[in-house]
Amino acid sequence: MAMADPSWKAFLERIEHAESREELLRIEHELFGRKSGVMTLKMKELQAISPEERPKYAKELNTWKQKLSQALEEAAARLTIPADTVLASHDTLDVTLDLPERERGHLHPIQEFLRHVEEVFGRMGFDVATGPEVETEELNFTMLNIPESHPARDAQDTFWIKSAKKGKDRLVLRTHTSPVQIRYMRTHKPPFRAIFPGKVYRKDADATHSPMFHQFEGFMVGKDITLANMKAVMIAAITQLIPGEVEFRFRTGYFPFVEPGLELDVRWQGEDKTKEGDWLEIVGCGMVHPTVLRNGGLDPEEWQGFAFGFGADRMAMIRHQIPDIRSLFPGDVRFLRQF
Ligand code: DAH
C-alpha cells in the first residue's frame, strides 16, 4: 500500500488508556475523521489496489477497523459517554456532514404564466376548470356554432383522431379551449365566471406557431353582463399579466360562437417587448352567441354574458422576451434555466 501501515496497535493502546472523554474524541477523530482520519484514508486507498490483491488488504484492515471501533465503544462506556454519541464509528449519523446542494427545478415558463393567470382571474372571482384534449367534433365545433362548412374544420388545421367513432362522436385534438364553455355550462348553475386553461392543437409550425400550444378561455354569464363588463375585465387582467404601460384597441372580429365578436390588440411604448408601436392581437372575445348558450342548456332570454380566448404562449413570450415559440417545447435545460 502507498502509505506505510500506521501502528494500529499503538492506537489501540492509546484508546485503552484514554483518561478523558476529550482525549477519546481526539483519537477517534485521528482515526475516523471524515477527511483525514488515518483509517478513513486507508479505506480509500483500498480502492486503488488491484482487485486480485484487494481482499488480502481489506481483510486485515477490516479486522483492525472493527477492533478499534469496539475499543472506542468500550472506552466510551468506561468514561461514561453514552455509546451513541461516539462520533466516528462508521454507521453513526454525522450531523456535521455537508451534503452537496440539491439542484432545484422550477415550473416551465408557460405553466408559471398560467398559474399567474389563474391568480389574476381568481382575484376577480373566476373559477378554474379544464376539459379533455381529445374532444368530440360535436363539442369542438358543432356546439360552438361552427358550421359544417367552416374552414376551421378543414383537414389543414385540425388533427383528426382515427377511431371507430363516427358522426358527431368523431374525435379531434381540440383546436381551442372553447369547448370547455359547453362542458362547464352543462355541469354548473348560472350565474358563473370561470377560466379554462390548457393545451390545444393545430397543424401549424413556424417561429410564431407550434402544433401544440396553450390557450386560456374564459366566460362570465349572468342576467345583465354586458360588453362594458367584458372591457373592464379584459383591461384589468391584461394590465396585471403584461408588465409596463399597455395600450388597448378593441376591433370587431368574427368568431361563430360570439355575437358581436371582437379582437383585442395591445401595444407598448418604449420597451422592446415587441417592436415599438406594433399592435399585437392577443385575444378574441365577444358576447356569447344565443345558440351556444342554448347548447349549454341555458335560456338566452334569461342569461347573457361574454367569453374570451387568449393565446397563452404568445403572452408568456412577450413577458420573457422569447423570440421563437419553438424554443419553448423541446425541454432544453439551457433554455429553461434562464427563467
Ligand atoms: N377559440 C378562438 C380561437 O381559438 C378564440 C376565441 C375567440 C375564444 C373569441 C372565445 C371568443 O371565447 O369569444 O381562435
mmCIF file of N, CA and C in Angstrom, residues 127 181-194 219-225 288 292-294 296-305:
data_model
loop_
_atom_site.group_PDB
_atom_site.id
_atom_site.type_symbol
_atom_site.label_atom_id
_atom_site.label_comp_id
_atom_site.label_asym_id
_atom_site.label_seq_id
_atom_site.Cartn_x
_atom_site.Cartn_y
_atom_site.Cartn_z
ATOM 1 N N ASP A 127 -63.648 31.021 -11.409
ATOM 2 C CA ASP A 127 -63.354 29.613 -11.134
ATOM 3 C C ASP A 127 -62.371 29.113 -12.208
ATOM 4 N N GLN A 181 -66.341 25.694 -22.505
ATOM 5 C CA GLN A 181 -67.511 26.533 -22.191
ATOM 6 C C GLN A 181 -68.773 25.686 -22.105
ATOM 7 N N ILE A 182 -68.984 24.837 -23.132
ATOM 8 C CA ILE A 182 -70.190 23.995 -23.183
ATOM 9 C C ILE A 182 -70.194 23.023 -21.997
ATOM 10 N N ARG A 183 -69.030 22.365 -21.797
ATOM 11 C CA ARG A 183 -68.943 21.414 -20.688
ATOM 12 C C ARG A 183 -69.253 22.082 -19.360
ATOM 13 N N TYR A 184 -68.754 23.286 -19.182
ATOM 14 C CA TYR A 184 -68.952 23.985 -17.906
ATOM 15 C C TYR A 184 -70.423 24.369 -17.724
ATOM 16 N N MET A 185 -71.020 24.905 -18.802
ATOM 17 C CA MET A 185 -72.429 25.315 -18.700
ATOM 18 C C MET A 185 -73.332 24.141 -18.351
ATOM 19 N N ARG A 186 -72.974 22.971 -18.915
ATOM 20 C CA ARG A 186 -73.823 21.797 -18.696
ATOM 21 C C ARG A 186 -73.696 21.220 -17.286
ATOM 22 N N THR A 187 -72.657 21.602 -16.589
ATOM 23 C CA THR A 187 -72.435 20.994 -15.274
ATOM 24 C C THR A 187 -72.479 21.992 -14.120
ATOM 25 N N HIS A 188 -72.736 23.251 -14.418
ATOM 26 C CA HIS A 188 -72.796 24.255 -13.345
ATOM 27 C C HIS A 188 -74.066 25.083 -13.475
ATOM 28 N N LYS A 189 -74.430 25.694 -12.368
ATOM 29 C CA LYS A 189 -75.632 26.535 -12.369
ATOM 30 C C LYS A 189 -75.237 27.989 -12.537
ATOM 31 N N PRO A 190 -75.842 28.704 -13.488
ATOM 32 C CA PRO A 190 -75.520 30.121 -13.638
ATOM 33 C C PRO A 190 -76.091 30.921 -12.458
ATOM 34 N N PRO A 191 -75.601 32.120 -12.166
ATOM 35 C CA PRO A 191 -74.543 32.825 -12.907
ATOM 36 C C PRO A 191 -73.169 32.219 -12.629
ATOM 37 N N PHE A 192 -72.264 32.335 -13.590
ATOM 38 C CA PHE A 192 -70.892 31.868 -13.340
ATOM 39 C C PHE A 192 -69.846 32.688 -14.077
ATOM 40 N N ARG A 193 -68.666 32.610 -13.528
ATOM 41 C CA ARG A 193 -67.483 33.148 -14.216
ATOM 42 C C ARG A 193 -66.353 32.149 -14.006
ATOM 43 N N ALA A 194 -65.695 31.803 -15.101
ATOM 44 C CA ALA A 194 -64.669 30.759 -14.999
ATOM 45 C C ALA A 194 -63.648 30.918 -16.121
ATOM 46 N N PHE A 219 -65.257 32.781 -19.504
ATOM 47 C CA PHE A 219 -66.524 33.476 -19.727
ATOM 48 C C PHE A 219 -67.140 33.924 -18.416
ATOM 49 N N MET A 220 -68.094 34.836 -18.579
ATOM 50 C CA MET A 220 -68.813 35.336 -17.411
ATOM 51 C C MET A 220 -70.269 35.464 -17.852
ATOM 52 N N VAL A 221 -71.144 34.753 -17.199
ATOM 53 C CA VAL A 221 -72.547 34.709 -17.618
ATOM 54 C C VAL A 221 -73.436 35.055 -16.428
ATOM 55 N N GLY A 222 -74.387 35.922 -16.684
ATOM 56 C CA GLY A 222 -75.331 36.302 -15.633
ATOM 57 C C GLY A 222 -76.579 36.884 -16.280
ATOM 58 N N LYS A 223 -77.362 37.640 -15.499
ATOM 59 C CA LYS A 223 -78.597 38.196 -16.062
ATOM 60 C C LYS A 223 -78.314 39.473 -16.846
ATOM 61 N N ASP A 224 -77.304 40.183 -16.425
ATOM 62 C CA ASP A 224 -77.113 41.506 -17.024
ATOM 63 C C ASP A 224 -75.640 41.811 -17.333
ATOM 64 N N ILE A 225 -74.901 40.790 -17.723
ATOM 65 C CA ILE A 225 -73.482 41.002 -18.066
ATOM 66 C C ILE A 225 -73.387 41.578 -19.489
ATOM 67 N N VAL A 288 -71.432 35.926 -25.735
ATOM 68 C CA VAL A 288 -71.718 34.514 -26.062
ATOM 69 C C VAL A 288 -72.968 34.424 -26.952
ATOM 70 N N VAL A 292 -75.059 29.152 -28.606
ATOM 71 C CA VAL A 292 -74.084 28.497 -27.728
ATOM 72 C C VAL A 292 -74.659 28.383 -26.307
ATOM 73 N N LEU A 293 -75.313 29.430 -25.852
ATOM 74 C CA LEU A 293 -75.951 29.367 -24.531
ATOM 75 C C LEU A 293 -76.974 28.232 -24.516
ATOM 76 N N ARG A 294 -77.764 28.165 -25.579
ATOM 77 C CA ARG A 294 -78.793 27.109 -25.665
ATOM 78 C C ARG A 294 -78.129 25.732 -25.671
ATOM 79 N N GLY A 296 -75.522 24.908 -24.288
ATOM 80 C CA GLY A 296 -75.026 24.629 -22.949
ATOM 81 C C GLY A 296 -76.156 24.403 -21.958
ATOM 82 N N GLY A 297 -77.400 24.529 -22.433
ATOM 83 C CA GLY A 297 -78.551 24.283 -21.568
ATOM 84 C C GLY A 297 -79.109 25.536 -20.912
ATOM 85 N N LEU A 298 -78.694 26.704 -21.365
ATOM 86 C CA LEU A 298 -79.201 27.948 -20.768
ATOM 87 C C LEU A 298 -80.204 28.615 -21.712
ATOM 88 N N ASP A 299 -81.147 29.317 -21.127
ATOM 89 C CA ASP A 299 -82.127 30.053 -21.914
ATOM 90 C C ASP A 299 -81.569 31.446 -22.226
ATOM 91 N N PRO A 300 -81.311 31.725 -23.520
ATOM 92 C CA PRO A 300 -80.690 33.009 -23.871
ATOM 93 C C PRO A 300 -81.601 34.215 -23.605
ATOM 94 N N GLU A 301 -82.888 33.965 -23.366
ATOM 95 C CA GLU A 301 -83.771 35.079 -22.987
ATOM 96 C C GLU A 301 -83.491 35.492 -21.545
ATOM 97 N N GLU A 302 -82.933 34.556 -20.803
ATOM 98 C CA GLU A 302 -82.728 34.827 -19.385
ATOM 99 C C GLU A 302 -81.267 35.147 -19.068
ATOM 100 N N TRP A 303 -80.336 34.471 -19.773
ATOM 101 C CA TRP A 303 -78.910 34.601 -19.454
ATOM 102 C C TRP A 303 -78.125 35.219 -20.590
ATOM 103 N N GLN A 304 -77.123 35.993 -20.229
ATOM 104 C CA GLN A 304 -76.221 36.541 -21.241
ATOM 105 C C GLN A 304 -74.850 36.764 -20.626
ATOM 106 N N GLY A 305 -73.850 36.861 -21.491
ATOM 107 C CA GLY A 305 -72.519 37.073 -20.930
ATOM 108 C C GLY A 305 -71.471 37.183 -22.014
#
